[in-house]
Structure formats: C-alpha cells, structure tokens
C-alpha cells in the first residue's frame, strides 16, 4: 500500500497544494487529500469503492456506524444518506484515499461471466480490508499517468480489473445488485436526468405540546433537491396522497416516476391506479431498505435535525405555519453541498422595467382677473 500511497500523493502534488477532491485522467477515478480532521458532512454518495491509504474516517448510516483507516476500503452500493468526518489527518500525514465509482454496465458484464454466488445481505455501506489484488490494479492504473498515451488503451482494462477483484471479494454479492437490469439498487443508482423526472415522498411523524401525534407528507424533486410540498395533518391517508399529488401535477406537470416505500398509503390500489392514469410510473423501494429512497430519507433527517428537534408546537396551526416557513427557507436560502452550496430553488426578485414617468397634470387655464380701477 505504500507504493500506491506514494503514487497518489505524487499525482495530487502535481495539481498543487491544498485539500480537496482531485480529478484524474480516468473517468470515475478521483483522489482525496485532507490535512486536518473535519466536521460532520452530510452526503449522498454514488455507488463507489474508496481505498483509504492514510489517515482515518468515520461514516454513519442511520444507527450503523463505521470507523476505518489506512488499509481499509469503504464500499457503497446504493445512493444512501450518510454522515461522515475525517478523524485523523495532519499536514505531515494527511488523510488520503483513492475513490472509484462503480459502473453498473461493467458489473453486469463481469457478473455474466463469473460463477453465481449467494445473494447475501443488501446493506449498502460496508467496510473491509483492501484486497491485495485490488490495490495492485489501482497502483498499475496510477502508474499509467506517467505515460498518458497509454491511458486510452490500458486504463479501461485496469478499471475493469478493479471491478473484477471487488466482485470476487467477500462483498461481491452486494456489488452484483448494481448490475441487475431491473434491480432496485441499480434503479436508485441511475442518475436522475432533469427536474420533474423523479419525485420521492415519505411520511414523518411528530407531536404537538399536548402529546397528540401529527404526520407530514414530504414530496421531493430528486434532481433539484427541492421540497415541493409538505402536507400536515393529524391523519393522512391515501386520499390525502392523491390530493397533494394532484395539486402538484396541476402546478408542475406529471413527473416521469414517483418513488415511495410500500406503506399502505402509497401502495393503495387507488393511488397506484391514479398515478398510472395521469402518465407517471411508480417505483416502490424494497421493504426494509430505506436507503433506496435516499433523497427523501436525507430530507427527513434534515427536517428533524434542523427544525423538529428544537421546536415545541402548541397547536397544529402553529406547526403548519412554522414548518412551511422552514420549507421555504430550505428551498430558497439554505445552501446545499450537493448543489455547490446553492439553494435548490432560490427566489429571484424580478424588478419591473422602468416605467415612463407620468406627465404632470395639465395646469388649468385660469382667466386673468379683470383689473379694477
């Protein structure tokens, strides 16, 4: 691993000093260097394998947490909201990692040529010691940077080899899910292409000061990350889902897909038939797999952390007013790291064009008073 660390640090040094994520000539391959421990960062990473070469890091997904360091690899096989921070790094020994985005097409092709194995669990985040074969393929790939003319021919082969060793390793069964043509994980991993392409929605619960429960139906545009609606009520049923969506369809048009879990309010026959009738498609996530609705789960966590945990609502009307105000701030003001620290839907003040000033009122003609002798 020392030789791979040296190769990665040399390439980063060529791009200048400083911390950050550094691109390479190979698509999907990036390098990371951080010279000090960091604060918690909320992310939804794409499917990837991160080989940690120096320093250490902490990653949490829900109630599951991982601590890993040099010699370990972080494997992410679905878009899933995580909290992470660098725990050990210094200018003399910075945190350094090599990150490879997993390619579903390469995985599908390799899987067709490899022996079938048990499916195994579907946990989307896991940590394991880096295999020697994967590290060796990564080192040979880095050394190609010294001979740029070799990259178009040899780099794709070495990227494919890294995928192969990951598939052949202890967590290959989880990676295989990315290659299933109609697999849920692959559908989640596919990039959302445009606004109104995929909406996701989910319920969140809270209580007013008197202990009575109320529910929130949150609807997210996965491309813009905008929260396009929060419906609040003591009880929300499938008819409320249809009511919220119908209002949004009138305002924004029908999305290509609507993603939700298999809860009774979403899987109800009336909801499914209505969604299809208006020209959209449903995309239910698998039971017990909240990471497959990662964008909405991420929003729900932010809503709870940034608002609900710090507020006491004395009435349902107060809850509606405060939560709607927070939703508008979330969309128009709050910066989002995934959007380059811009808000999803900033409000734009449209100043009217300068209007010609009205002519002064005509001065009435007043007859001169007769001279009195």
Tab-separated table of N, CA and C in Angstrom, residues 13 23 30 76 79 100 124 141 151 157 164 166 181 205 228 240 256-257 266 281 283 285 292 308 327 360:
chain	number	residue	atom	x	y	z
A	13	UNK	N	0.209	16.225	-5.740
A	13	UNK	CA	1.181	17.317	-5.662
A	13	UNK	C	1.347	18.014	-7.007
A	23	UNK	N	-9.396	15.432	-9.564
A	23	UNK	CA	-9.734	14.616	-10.728
A	23	UNK	C	-8.475	13.935	-11.270
A	30	UNK	N	-11.165	9.400	-8.693
A	30	UNK	CA	-10.761	10.643	-8.049
A	30	UNK	C	-9.856	10.341	-6.864
A	76	UNK	N	-19.764	1.432	-1.092
A	76	UNK	CA	-21.133	1.956	-1.111
A	76	UNK	C	-21.801	1.430	-2.376
A	79	UNK	N	-27.244	4.806	-3.633
A	79	UNK	CA	-27.362	6.173	-3.149
A	79	UNK	C	-27.980	6.105	-1.754
A	100	UNK	N	-13.089	5.050	-6.555
A	100	UNK	CA	-13.525	4.543	-7.863
A	100	UNK	C	-15.044	4.432	-7.871
A	124	UNK	N	-26.096	-1.318	2.122
A	124	UNK	CA	-25.475	-0.517	1.059
A	124	UNK	C	-24.132	0.082	1.425
A	141	UNK	N	-2.759	1.239	-12.412
A	141	UNK	CA	-3.540	2.288	-13.067
A	141	UNK	C	-2.905	3.660	-12.816
A	151	UNK	N	-3.092	5.608	-21.673
A	151	UNK	CA	-4.354	5.626	-20.935
A	151	UNK	C	-5.561	5.158	-21.756
A	157	UNK	N	-9.022	-1.305	-19.154
A	157	UNK	CA	-8.766	-2.684	-18.739
A	157	UNK	C	-8.488	-2.767	-17.241
A	164	UNK	N	-13.473	-6.356	-11.182
A	164	UNK	CA	-13.459	-7.821	-11.068
A	164	UNK	C	-13.037	-8.258	-9.661
A	166	UNK	N	-13.155	-6.603	-6.904
A	166	UNK	CA	-14.189	-6.247	-5.934
A	166	UNK	C	-15.345	-7.243	-5.970
A	181	UNK	N	-30.378	-5.758	-14.324
A	181	UNK	CA	-31.037	-4.804	-15.233
A	181	UNK	C	-32.230	-4.100	-14.608
A	205	UNK	N	-43.350	11.762	11.350
A	205	UNK	CA	-44.289	11.996	12.443
A	205	UNK	C	-43.659	12.868	13.527
A	228	UNK	N	-40.992	20.141	-2.635
A	228	UNK	CA	-42.058	20.815	-3.366
A	228	UNK	C	-43.375	20.842	-2.597
A	240	UNK	N	-55.355	11.611	0.869
A	240	UNK	CA	-54.538	12.820	1.039
A	240	UNK	C	-53.336	12.794	0.101
A	256	UNK	N	-41.876	11.840	-14.361
A	256	UNK	CA	-41.730	10.549	-15.025
A	256	UNK	C	-41.943	9.387	-14.077
A	257	UNK	N	-41.423	9.506	-12.846
A	257	UNK	CA	-41.531	8.446	-11.849
A	257	UNK	C	-41.820	9.062	-10.492
A	266	UNK	N	-49.197	4.524	0.235
A	266	UNK	CA	-48.579	4.666	-1.075
A	266	UNK	C	-48.902	3.492	-1.997
A	281	UNK	N	-45.076	6.778	-13.479
A	281	UNK	CA	-44.815	5.394	-13.094
A	281	UNK	C	-44.384	5.355	-11.633
A	283	UNK	N	-42.323	3.665	-8.411
A	283	UNK	CA	-41.057	2.957	-8.190
A	283	UNK	C	-40.966	2.670	-6.702
A	285	UNK	N	-39.749	1.077	-3.284
A	285	UNK	CA	-38.497	0.532	-2.791
A	285	UNK	C	-38.783	-0.785	-2.091
A	292	UNK	N	-32.942	3.033	-0.305
A	292	UNK	CA	-33.358	3.100	-1.695
A	292	UNK	C	-34.248	4.316	-1.957
A	308	UNK	N	-37.526	20.075	13.791
A	308	UNK	CA	-38.453	19.404	14.706
A	308	UNK	C	-37.844	19.178	16.085
A	327	UNK	N	-39.712	25.175	5.208
A	327	UNK	CA	-39.634	24.608	3.849
A	327	UNK	C	-39.219	25.682	2.844
A	360	UNK	N	-47.013	65.527	-15.825
A	360	UNK	CA	-47.678	66.282	-14.752
A	360	UNK	C	-49.069	66.701	-15.203
